[in-house]
PDB file of C-alpha atoms in Angstrom:
ATOM      1  CA  MET N  86      90.765 135.367 163.223  1.00 60.00           C
ATOM      2  CA  PHE N  87      94.025 136.822 163.519  1.00 63.00           C
ATOM      3  CA  LEU N  88      96.362 136.509 160.645  1.00 63.00           C
ATOM      4  CA  SER N  89      99.955 137.793 160.709  1.00 63.00           C
ATOM      5  CA  TYR N  90     102.209 139.778 158.088  1.00 62.00           C
ATOM      6  CA  ASN N  91     103.102 136.619 156.289  1.00 62.00           C
ATOM      7  CA  ALA N  92      99.779 134.710 155.746  1.00 66.00           C
ATOM      8  CA  LEU N  93      99.856 133.896 151.987  1.00 64.00           C
ATOM      9  CA  GLY N  94     103.075 134.813 151.729  1.00 63.00           C
ATOM     10  CA  GLY N  95     104.220 131.917 149.333  1.00 65.00           C
ATOM     11  CA  ILE N  96     104.293 132.332 145.886  1.00 65.00           C
ATOM     12  CA  HIS N  97     102.251 128.372 145.841  1.00 65.00           C
ATOM     13  CA  SER N  98     100.087 129.414 149.725  1.00 66.00           C
ATOM     14  CA  ALA N  99      96.878 129.701 147.642  1.00 65.00           C
ATOM     15  CA  ASP N 100      97.342 126.780 145.430  1.00 66.00           C
ATOM     16  CA  SER N 101      94.809 123.893 145.641  1.00 66.00           C
ATOM     17  CA  ALA N 102      95.739 120.966 147.311  1.00 66.00           C
ATOM     18  CA  PRO N 103      96.988 118.263 144.610  1.00 64.00           C
ATOM     19  CA  VAL N 104      95.319 115.390 144.388  1.00 65.00           C
ATOM     20  CA  ASN N 105      95.222 111.764 142.685  1.00 67.00           C
ATOM     21  CA  ILE N 106      92.616 110.974 140.015  1.00 68.00           C
ATOM     22  CA  ASN N 107      92.859 108.020 137.944  1.00 70.00           C
ATOM     23  CA  ASP N 108      91.075 107.875 134.606  1.00 73.00           C
ATOM     24  CA  ILE N 109      90.779 111.306 133.117  1.00 73.00           C
ATOM     25  CA  ASN N 110      89.582 110.962 129.625  1.00 77.00           C
ATOM     26  CA  TYR N 111      88.737 114.876 129.212  1.00 79.00           C
ATOM     27  CA  LEU N 112      89.670 118.543 130.691  1.00 78.00           C
ATOM     28  CA  GLU N 113      86.946 121.050 130.039  1.00 84.00           C
ATOM     29  CA  ILE N 114      87.632 125.264 130.695  1.00 82.00           C
ATOM     30  CA  LYS N 115      85.167 127.886 130.622  1.00 85.00           C
ATOM     31  CA  ASN N 116      84.192 130.877 131.852  1.00 87.00           C
ATOM     32  CA  GLY N 117      87.023 132.499 131.691  1.00 83.00           C
ATOM     33  CA  ILE N 118      90.209 134.208 129.635  1.00 84.00           C
ATOM     34  CA  PHE N 119      93.146 131.537 129.511  1.00 82.00           C
ATOM     35  CA  ASP N 120      96.540 132.038 128.432  1.00 83.00           C
ATOM     36  CA  GLU N 121      98.275 128.372 129.308  1.00 83.00           C
ATOM     37  CA  ILE N 122      97.834 125.276 130.233  1.00 83.00           C
ATOM     38  CA  MET N 123      99.992 122.562 131.292  1.00 80.00           C
ATOM     39  CA  ALA N 124      99.262 118.717 132.870  1.00 82.00           C
ATOM     40  CA  THR N 125     102.602 116.163 133.845  1.00 81.00           C
ATOM     41  CA  LYS N 126     102.692 113.814 135.729  1.00 80.00           C
ATOM     42  CA  ASP N 127     105.873 115.495 137.411  1.00 78.00           C
ATOM     43  CA  THR N 128     104.492 116.680 140.993  1.00 75.00           C
ATOM     44  CA  SER N 129     107.858 119.107 142.002  1.00 76.00           C
ATOM     45  CA  ILE N 130     107.028 120.807 138.829  1.00 74.00           C
ATOM     46  CA  THR N 131     107.529 124.870 139.528  1.00 75.00           C
ATOM     47  CA  LEU N 132     106.626 128.100 138.258  1.00 76.00           C
ATOM     48  CA  PRO N 133     107.290 129.383 135.799  1.00 80.00           C
ATOM     49  CA  ILE N 134     105.826 126.670 133.499  1.00 78.00           C
ATOM     50  CA  SER N 135     108.611 125.395 131.197  1.00 77.00           C
ATOM     51  CA  ASP N 136     108.293 125.117 127.230  1.00 75.00           C
ATOM     52  CA  VAL N 137     110.217 122.362 127.226  1.00 75.00           C
ATOM     53  CA  TRP N 138     108.799 118.562 126.754  1.00 74.00           C
ATOM     54  CA  ASP N 139     109.866 115.512 128.278  1.00 76.00           C
ATOM     55  CA  TYR N 140     108.015 112.119 129.121  1.00 75.00           C
ATOM     56  CA  ASN N 141     106.043 113.189 132.095  1.00 81.00           C
ATOM     57  CA  THR N 142     104.510 115.910 130.133  1.00 80.00           C
ATOM     58  CA  LEU N 143     100.748 115.100 128.808  1.00 80.00           C
ATOM     59  CA  LEU N 144     100.071 118.131 127.481  1.00 81.00           C
ATOM     60  CA  HIS N 145     100.364 121.782 126.927  1.00 82.00           C
ATOM     61  CA  ALA N 146      97.959 124.242 124.967  1.00 81.00           C
ATOM     62  CA  LYS N 147      99.388 128.424 124.648  1.00 81.00           C
ATOM     63  CA  PHE N 148      96.426 129.269 122.921  1.00 80.00           C
ATOM     64  CA  GLN N 149      98.518 130.752 120.627  1.00 77.00           C
ATOM     65  CA  ASN N 150      95.697 131.094 117.931  1.00 77.00           C
ATOM     66  CA  ASN N 151      94.965 127.428 118.521  1.00 72.00           C
ATOM     67  CA  LEU N 152      93.579 124.811 120.366  1.00 71.00           C
ATOM     68  CA  LEU N 153      97.115 122.586 119.692  1.00 70.00           C
ATOM     69  CA  ALA N 154      97.818 120.666 123.188  1.00 69.00           C
ATOM     70  CA  GLY N 155      99.972 117.566 121.973  1.00 70.00           C
ATOM     71  CA  ASN N 156     103.579 117.349 121.334  1.00 69.00           C
ATOM     72  CA  ILE N 157     104.433 118.096 117.568  1.00 70.00           C
ATOM     73  CA  ASP N 158     107.582 120.283 118.450  1.00 66.00           C
ATOM     74  CA  PHE N 159     108.711 117.552 120.915  1.00 66.00           C
ATOM     75  CA  ALA N 160     108.281 114.538 118.496  1.00 71.00           C
ATOM     76  CA  LEU N 161     109.701 116.374 115.309  1.00 73.00           C
ATOM     77  CA  LYS N 162     112.664 116.573 117.350  1.00 73.00           C
ATOM     78  CA  ASN N 163     113.103 112.668 118.374  1.00 77.00           C
ATOM     79  CA  ILE N 164     111.388 110.982 115.992  1.00 84.00           C
ATOM     80  CA  SER N 165     112.979 110.281 112.013  1.00 88.00           C
ATOM     81  CA  ALA N 166     109.993 107.891 110.757  1.00 91.00           C
ATOM     82  CA  ILE N 167     106.397 106.004 111.528  1.00 93.00           C
ATOM     83  CA  VAL N 168     105.965 102.781 110.527  1.00 94.00           C
ATOM     84  CA  THR N 169     102.901 101.178 109.970  1.00 95.00           C
ATOM     85  CA  LYS N 170     102.707  97.417 111.272  1.00 95.00           C
ATOM     86  CA  VAL N 171     100.053  94.471 110.829  1.00 96.00           C
ATOM     87  CA  ARG N 172      99.423  91.242 111.979  1.00 96.00           C
ATOM     88  CA  LYS N 173      96.403  88.842 112.554  1.00 95.00           C
ATOM     89  CA  TYR N 174      94.295  89.391 115.788  1.00 95.00           C
ATOM     90  CA  GLY N 175      95.662  86.986 118.394  1.00 93.00           C
ATOM     91  CA  GLU N 176      99.367  86.235 116.514  1.00 93.00           C
ATOM     92  CA  TYR N 177     102.680  87.555 117.780  1.00 92.00           C
ATOM     93  CA  LYS N 178     104.939  88.486 115.346  1.00 92.00           C
ATOM     94  CA  TRP N 179     104.454  91.758 113.209  1.00 94.00           C
ATOM     95  CA  ILE N 180     105.052  92.817 109.179  1.00 94.00           C
ATOM     96  CA  ASN N 181     106.307  95.967 108.435  1.00 94.00           C
ATOM     97  CA  ILE N 182     104.179  97.339 105.727  1.00 94.00           C
ATOM     98  CA  PHE N 183     105.251 100.772 105.360  1.00 94.00           C
ATOM     99  CA  SER N 184     107.200 103.408 106.715  1.00 92.00           C
ATOM    100  CA  ASN N 185     106.754 107.414 106.957  1.00 92.00           C
ATOM    101  CA  PRO N 186     109.438 109.601 106.929  1.00 91.00           C
ATOM    102  CA  ILE N 187     108.702 112.646 109.973  1.00 88.00           C
ATOM    103  CA  THR N 188     110.971 116.158 109.020  1.00 86.00           C
ATOM    104  CA  SER N 189     108.195 118.333 109.469  1.00 83.00           C
ATOM    105  CA  GLU N 190     104.732 119.033 111.109  1.00 78.00           C
ATOM    106  CA  THR N 191     103.029 118.346 107.843  1.00 84.00           C
ATOM    107  CA  ASP N 192     104.488 114.772 107.502  1.00 87.00           C
ATOM    108  CA  LEU N 193     102.258 113.674 110.036  1.00 84.00           C
ATOM    109  CA  ASN N 194      99.354 113.773 107.973  1.00 87.00           C
ATOM    110  CA  PHE N 195      99.836 111.123 105.973  1.00 90.00           C
ATOM    111  CA  GLU N 196      97.910 108.018 104.329  1.00 93.00           C
ATOM    112  CA  ASN N 197      98.663 104.473 103.872  1.00 93.00           C
ATOM    113  CA  PHE N 198      96.329 101.415 102.154  1.00 94.00           C
ATOM    114  CA  TYR N 199      96.730  98.024 102.628  1.00 95.00           C
ATOM    115  CA  LYS N 200      95.053  95.780 100.401  1.00 95.00           C
ATOM    116  CA  TYR N 201      96.180  92.169 101.504  1.00 96.00           C
ATOM    117  CA  CYS N 202      93.676  91.387 104.157  1.00 96.00           C
ATOM    118  CA  LYS N 203      91.524  88.198 103.923  1.00 96.00           C
ATOM    119  CA  ALA N 204      87.583  88.790 104.969  1.00 96.00           C
ATOM    120  CA  ASN N 205      86.083  87.973 107.913  1.00 95.00           C
ATOM    121  CA  THR N 206      89.427  88.229 109.975  1.00 96.00           C
ATOM    122  CA  VAL N 207      90.320  91.074 112.221  1.00 97.00           C
ATOM    123  CA  TYR N 208      93.965  92.391 112.368  1.00 97.00           C
ATOM    124  CA  GLN N 209      95.573  94.716 114.434  1.00 97.00           C
ATOM    125  CA  PHE N 210      97.568  97.714 112.710  1.00 97.00           C
ATOM    126  CA  ALA N 211     100.233  99.507 114.841  1.00 96.00           C
ATOM    127  CA  LEU N 212     101.467 102.927 114.589  1.00 94.00           C
ATOM    128  CA  VAL N 213     104.932 102.878 115.684  1.00 93.00           C
ATOM    129  CA  PRO N 214     107.562 106.329 116.214  1.00 90.00           C
ATOM    130  CA  ILE N 215     111.007 105.797 115.243  1.00 90.00           C
ATOM    131  CA  LEU N 216     113.488 107.536 117.601  1.00 84.00           C
ATOM    132  CA  ASP N 217     116.417 109.173 115.628  1.00 81.00           C
ATOM    133  CA  ASN N 218     119.230 106.178 117.440  1.00 80.00           C
ATOM    134  CA  GLY N 219     116.742 103.772 115.407  1.00 82.00           C
ATOM    135  CA  ILE N 220     114.874 102.560 118.848  1.00 86.00           C
ATOM    136  CA  GLU N 221     110.682 102.091 118.586  1.00 89.00           C
ATOM    137  CA  GLY N 222     108.749 104.312 120.495  1.00 85.00           C
ATOM    138  CA  ASN N 223     105.410 103.336 121.990  1.00 86.00           C
ATOM    139  CA  PHE N 224     102.724 101.063 119.706  1.00 91.00           C
ATOM    140  CA  ASN N 225      99.409 102.812 119.034  1.00 91.00           C
ATOM    141  CA  ILE N 226      97.443  99.965 118.507  1.00 95.00           C
ATOM    142  CA  ASN N 227      93.646  99.864 116.392  1.00 95.00           C
ATOM    143  CA  SER N 228      91.864  95.934 115.798  1.00 96.00           C
ATOM    144  CA  VAL N 229      90.020  96.505 112.180  1.00 95.00           C
ATOM    145  CA  LYS N 230      88.059  93.292 111.094  1.00 96.00           C
ATOM    146  CA  SER N 231      88.065  93.002 107.026  1.00 96.00           C
ATOM    147  CA  GLU N 232      85.034  92.281 105.302  1.00 95.00           C
ATOM    148  CA  PHE N 233      84.529  92.285 101.508  1.00 94.00           C
ATOM    149  CA  GLY N 234      82.601  90.361  98.993  1.00 93.00           C
ATOM    150  CA  GLY N 235      83.975  88.916  95.681  1.00 94.00           C
ATOM    151  CA  ILE N 236      87.415  87.960  94.371  1.00 96.00           C
ATOM    152  CA  PHE N 237      90.261  90.160  94.580  1.00 96.00           C
ATOM    153  CA  ILE N 238      93.392  89.862  92.165  1.00 97.00           C
ATOM    154  CA  MET N 239      96.259  91.816  92.668  1.00 96.00           C
ATOM    155  CA  GLU N 240      99.799  93.048  92.350  1.00 96.00           C
ATOM    156  CA  SER N 241     101.214  95.785  93.871  1.00 93.00           C
ATOM    157  CA  ASP N 242     100.402  98.583  91.729  1.00 92.00           C
ATOM    158  CA  ARG N 243      97.237  97.170  90.288  1.00 94.00           C
ATOM    159  CA  GLY N 244      94.577  94.585  90.338  1.00 95.00           C
ATOM    160  CA  PHE N 245      91.294  93.725  89.299  1.00 96.00           C
ATOM    161  CA  TYR N 246      87.641  92.477  91.073  1.00 94.00           C
ATOM    162  CA  THR N 247      84.732  90.565  90.888  1.00 93.00           C
ATOM    163  CA  GLU N 248      82.024  89.737  92.747  1.00 92.00           C
ATOM    164  CA  MET N 249      79.490  88.438  89.815  1.00 91.00           C
ATOM    165  CA  GLU N 250      80.437  84.053  89.332  1.00 90.00           C
ATOM    166  CA  ALA N 251      82.889  85.027  91.592  1.00 91.00           C
ATOM    167  CA  SER N 252      84.236  81.223  92.667  1.00 92.00           C
ATOM    168  CA  ILE N 253      86.883  78.908  93.250  1.00 92.00           C
ATOM    169  CA  PRO N 254      85.268  76.124  92.756  1.00 88.00           C
ATOM    170  CA  ASP N 255      88.104  73.420  93.244  1.00 89.00           C
ATOM    171  CA  ARG N 256      90.897  73.065  95.137  1.00 92.00           C
ATOM    172  CA  LYS N 257      93.988  70.477  95.311  1.00 93.00           C
ATOM    173  CA  ARG N 258      96.748  69.970  97.892  1.00 93.00           C
ATOM    174  CA  ASN N 259      99.978  68.690  96.579  1.00 93.00           C
ATOM    175  CA  ARG N 260     102.971  67.114  98.169  1.00 93.00           C
ATOM    176  CA  PRO N 261     105.292  65.635  96.086  1.00 90.00           C
ATOM    177  CA  HIS N 262     106.411  61.841  96.886  1.00 90.00           C
ATOM    178  CA  SER N 263     107.491  58.855  95.662  1.00 91.00           C
ATOM    179  CA  LEU N 264     106.442  55.287  96.056  1.00 91.00           C
ATOM    180  CA  ILE N 265     109.168  52.494  96.243  1.00 91.00           C
ATOM    181  CA  ASN N 266     108.308  49.287  95.685  1.00 92.00           C
ATOM    182  CA  VAL N 267     110.289  46.680  98.217  1.00 88.00           C
ATOM    183  CA  ILE N 268     110.747  43.202  96.814  1.00 89.00           C
ATOM    184  CA  ASP N 269     110.219  41.328  99.946  1.00 87.00           C
ATOM    185  CA  GLY N 270     107.240  43.206 101.211  1.00 87.00           C
ATOM    186  CA  LYS N 271     103.110  43.720 100.373  1.00 91.00           C
ATOM    187  CA  TYR N 272     103.349  47.812 100.556  1.00 92.00           C
ATOM    188  CA  PRO N 273     105.728  50.296  99.198  1.00 91.00           C
ATOM    189  CA  TYR N 274     107.257  53.044 101.179  1.00 91.00           C
ATOM    190  CA  VAL N 275     106.028  56.512 100.405  1.00 92.00           C
ATOM    191  CA  ILE N 276     109.471  58.804 100.913  1.00 92.00           C
ATOM    192  CA  TYR N 277     108.863  62.736 100.701  1.00 91.00           C
ATOM    193  CA  PRO N 278     111.850  64.060  99.387  1.00 88.00           C
ATOM    194  CA  SER N 279     111.059  68.339 100.233  1.00 89.00           C
ATOM    195  CA  GLN N 280     108.632  70.159 102.662  1.00 89.00           C
ATOM    196  CA  ASN N 281     107.101  71.225  98.819  1.00 90.00           C
ATOM    197  CA  GLN N 282     103.562  71.512 100.071  1.00 93.00           C
ATOM    198  CA  TYR N 283     101.039  73.309  98.518  1.00 94.00           C
ATOM    199  CA  ASP N 284      97.441  74.457  96.087  1.00 96.00           C
ATOM    200  CA  THR N 285      96.205  74.466  92.847  1.00 96.00           C
ATOM    201  CA  PHE N 286      93.040  75.654  91.579  1.00 96.00           C
ATOM    202  CA  THR N 287      90.584  77.476  89.374  1.00 96.00           C
ATOM    203  CA  VAL N 288      89.515  80.632  89.028  1.00 96.00           C
ATOM    204  CA  ASN N 289      86.435  82.096  87.496  1.00 95.00           C
ATOM    205  CA  GLY N 290      84.260  85.182  87.702  1.00 94.00           C
ATOM    206  CA  TYR N 291      82.831  87.888  85.474  1.00 94.00           C
ATOM    207  CA  PHE N 292      84.986  90.806  84.924  1.00 93.00           C
ATOM    208  CA  CYS N 293      83.032  93.935  84.058  1.00 91.00           C
ATOM    209  CA  LYS N 294      84.256  97.468  83.455  1.00 88.00           C
ATOM    210  CA  LEU N 295      82.109 100.538  85.464  1.00 86.00           C
ATOM    211  CA  ASN N 296      81.172 103.134  83.841  1.00 85.00           C
ATOM    212  CA  GLU N 297      81.299 107.225  85.027  1.00 85.00           C
ATOM    213  CA  ASN N 298      78.321 106.250  87.509  1.00 86.00           C
ATOM    214  CA  GLY N 299      79.999 103.257  88.677  1.00 83.00           C
ATOM    215  CA  LYS N 300      77.315 101.003  87.194  1.00 87.00           C
ATOM    216  CA  TYR N 301      78.369  97.799  85.057  1.00 86.00           C
ATOM    217  CA  ASP N 302      78.808  97.973  81.747  1.00 86.00           C
ATOM    218  CA  PRO N 303      79.101  94.811  80.179  1.00 84.00           C
ATOM    219  CA  ASP N 304      78.830  96.178  76.023  1.00 85.00           C
ATOM    220  CA  ASN N 305      81.853  97.930  76.714  1.00 84.00           C
ATOM    221  CA  SER N 306      83.967  95.564  78.654  1.00 86.00           C
ATOM    222  CA  PHE N 307      85.904  93.641  76.583  1.00 89.00           C
ATOM    223  CA  GLY N 308      88.766  95.999  76.547  1.00 90.00           C
ATOM    224  CA  TYR N 309      89.107  95.516  79.940  1.00 92.00           C
ATOM    225  CA  ARG N 310      89.146  91.924  79.676  1.00 92.00           C
ATOM    226  CA  ASP N 311      91.625  92.047  77.249  1.00 94.00           C
ATOM    227  CA  GLU N 312      93.471  93.649  79.965  1.00 95.00           C
ATOM    228  CA  LEU N 313      92.990  91.267  82.346  1.00 96.00           C
ATOM    229  CA  MET N 314      94.278  88.691  80.311  1.00 95.00           C
ATOM    230  CA  ASP N 315      97.759  90.843  79.714  1.00 96.00           C
ATOM    231  CA  PHE N 316      97.440  91.234  83.259  1.00 97.00           C
ATOM    232  CA  LEU N 317      96.954  87.732  83.952  1.00 96.00           C
ATOM    233  CA  SER N 318      99.911  86.399  81.547  1.00 96.00           C
ATOM    234  CA  ASN N 319     102.291  88.785  82.647  1.00 95.00           C
ATOM    235  CA  GLY N 320     104.244  86.221  84.527  1.00 94.00           C
ATOM    236  CA  LYS N 321     104.542  88.263  87.869  1.00 96.00           C
ATOM    237  CA  PRO N 322     103.394  86.928  91.248  1.00 97.00           C
ATOM    238  CA  LYS N 323      99.919  87.788  92.398  1.00 97.00           C
ATOM    239  CA  PHE N 324      97.855  87.886  95.491  1.00 98.00           C
ATOM    240  CA  ILE N 325      94.826  86.636  95.218  1.00 97.00           C
ATOM    241  CA  LYS N 326      91.496  86.658  97.936  1.00 97.00           C
ATOM    242  CA  ASP N 327      87.762  85.781  98.220  1.00 95.00           C
ATOM    243  CA  SER N 328      85.345  86.807 100.674  1.00 94.00           C
ATOM    244  CA  TRP N 329      85.107  83.106 102.321  1.00 93.00           C
ATOM    245  CA  GLY N 330      88.172  83.815 103.955  1.00 94.00           C
ATOM    246  CA  ARG N 331      90.993  82.973 101.347  1.00 95.00           C
ATOM    247  CA  ALA N 332      94.141  84.128 100.675  1.00 97.00           C
ATOM    248  CA  TYR N 333      97.151  83.211  98.427  1.00 97.00           C
ATOM    249  CA  ILE N 334     100.329  84.320  96.419  1.00 98.00           C
ATOM    250  CA  ILE N 335      99.750  83.015  93.360  1.00 97.00           C
ATOM    251  CA  ALA N 336     101.485  82.378  89.610  1.00 97.00           C
ATOM    252  CA  VAL N 337      98.959  81.967  86.972  1.00 96.00           C
ATOM    253  CA  ASP N 338      99.605  79.216  84.246  1.00 94.00           C
ATOM    254  CA  THR N 339      99.015  81.469  81.107  1.00 90.00           C
ATOM    255  CA  ASN N 340      98.380  78.485  78.823  1.00 93.00           C
ATOM    256  CA  GLY N 341      95.140  78.043  80.852  1.00 92.00           C
ATOM    257  CA  ILE N 342      93.500  81.637  81.118  1.00 93.00           C
ATOM    258  CA  ALA N 343      90.287  81.190  79.026  1.00 93.00           C
ATOM    259  CA  GLU N 344      87.017  83.154  78.310  1.00 88.00           C
ATOM    260  CA  GLN N 345      83.673  81.840  77.852  1.00 89.00           C
ATOM    261  CA  GLN N 346      80.861  83.462  76.284  1.00 84.00           C
ATOM    262  CA  ASN N 347      77.494  82.620  78.104  1.00 79.00           C
ATOM    263  CA  SER N 348      73.523  83.259  77.396  1.00 74.00           C
ATOM    264  CA  TYR N 349      74.271  86.907  75.819  1.00 76.00           C
ATOM    265  CA  THR N 350      77.227  88.325  73.708  1.00 76.00           C
ATOM    266  CA  SER N 351      78.876  91.063  76.598  1.00 79.00           C
ATOM    267  CA  PHE N 352      78.084  87.939  79.323  1.00 87.00           C
ATOM    268  CA  VAL N 353      81.357  86.422  79.176  1.00 90.00           C
ATOM    269  CA  THR N 354      83.268  84.981  81.904  1.00 92.00           C
ATOM    270  CA  THR N 355      87.144  84.480  82.525  1.00 95.00           C
ATOM    271  CA  SER N 356      88.753  81.265  83.933  1.00 95.00           C
ATOM    272  CA  PHE N 357      92.275  80.219  85.025  1.00 96.00           C
ATOM    273  CA  PRO N 358      94.484  77.765  86.377  1.00 96.00           C
ATOM    274  CA  ALA N 359      97.039  79.081  89.927  1.00 97.00           C
ATOM    275  CA  THR N 360      99.475  77.426  91.761  1.00 97.00           C
ATOM    276  CA  GLN N 361      99.895  79.132  95.088  1.00 97.00           C
ATOM    277  CA  ILE N 362     103.424  79.872  95.447  1.00 97.00           C
ATOM    278  CA  GLY N 363     103.945  81.907  98.854  1.00 96.00           C
ATOM    279  CA  ASP N 364     101.773  82.122 102.165  1.00 95.00           C
ATOM    280  CA  ALA N 365      99.771  85.109 101.771  1.00 94.00           C
ATOM    281  CA  ASN N 366     100.372  85.438 105.934  1.00 92.00           C
ATOM    282  CA  ASN N 367     104.150  85.772 105.860  1.00 93.00           C
ATOM    283  CA  GLY N 368     106.351  88.968 105.315  1.00 92.00           C
ATOM    284  CA  GLU N 369     109.151  87.680 104.036  1.00 93.00           C
ATOM    285  CA  ASP N 370     106.637  86.209 100.915  1.00 95.00           C
ATOM    286  CA  LEU N 371     104.880  89.219 100.166  1.00 95.00           C
ATOM    287  CA  PHE N 372     108.356  90.885 100.375  1.00 94.00           C
ATOM    288  CA  ASP N 373     110.173  88.061  97.773  1.00 95.00           C
ATOM    289  CA  ASN N 374     107.052  88.607  95.505  1.00 96.00           C
ATOM    290  CA  GLY N 375     107.133  92.037  94.830  1.00 94.00           C
ATOM    291  CA  LEU N 376     103.740  92.768  96.509  1.00 95.00           C
ATOM    292  CA  ILE N 377     105.272  94.579  99.860  1.00 92.00           C
ATOM    293  CA  GLU N 378     108.063  96.534 100.053  1.00 89.00           C
ATOM    294  CA  GLU N 379     111.005  95.884 102.354  1.00 80.00           C
ATOM    295  CA  VAL N 380     110.159  98.546 105.559  1.00 75.00           C
ATOM    296  CA  THR N 381     113.502  99.073 107.769  1.00 66.00           C
ATOM    297  CA  PRO N 382     112.765 100.656 110.602  1.00 60.00           C
TER     298      PRO N 382
END
């Protein structure tokens, strides 16, 4: 073999030939000392490695006392907030439920709690970065199945729950109408003067306080039920959902709130009539009734 003076004379002469590999899930390095690793979709990249992130950059680890390889600095320069959205699986329209402003690296660590999911229902949640110009970035979507027992009745900042004696035993569909009797006919006309169509029903449950150990404390629950009575009669819209997958935005008929003592003194059940006043799956209804805040990207 004969080698001339220009063998391996170029800066990239000994580089491995680039290959196209799909579905790379992880990168492992070992048995060496590494100063820097970068992966990009840009095949025209040259040395030295640039510190600037772009939309082709996949990872860039500098090993500066950490193993970070993400684009936090790039994100902080380009996004103003991260919006959380929700929708029932299979539906098209998203509901904006939270907006978290992003001004520093610590703002990227946040936790939000959304409590208006129906039972036995799959939801999709999306985290969406909002660019400085107000444009939405790529959706990061995850699916969750909502499962729980009992009945929850809630406002935006508080609520009550029971799984004992919990029931909605009766439900009535209401649509106001008028009957017009005619002189020359056997049957009347039925006139529906509006689009009103809503449910009314009664809610029953044994609401009991929990002690410090998380156990039910029926003997000391009278004050807790007084708080429940005040909550039900405060005139504010409520959100109610049960383990059978039903959910409503309701108003409570305060004149119908009642307690009934059962087989022993501390076994007291509460019942109240409710009227549906909004669609539990509609973001505008949730906002109009004070259950969620307005979220604008």
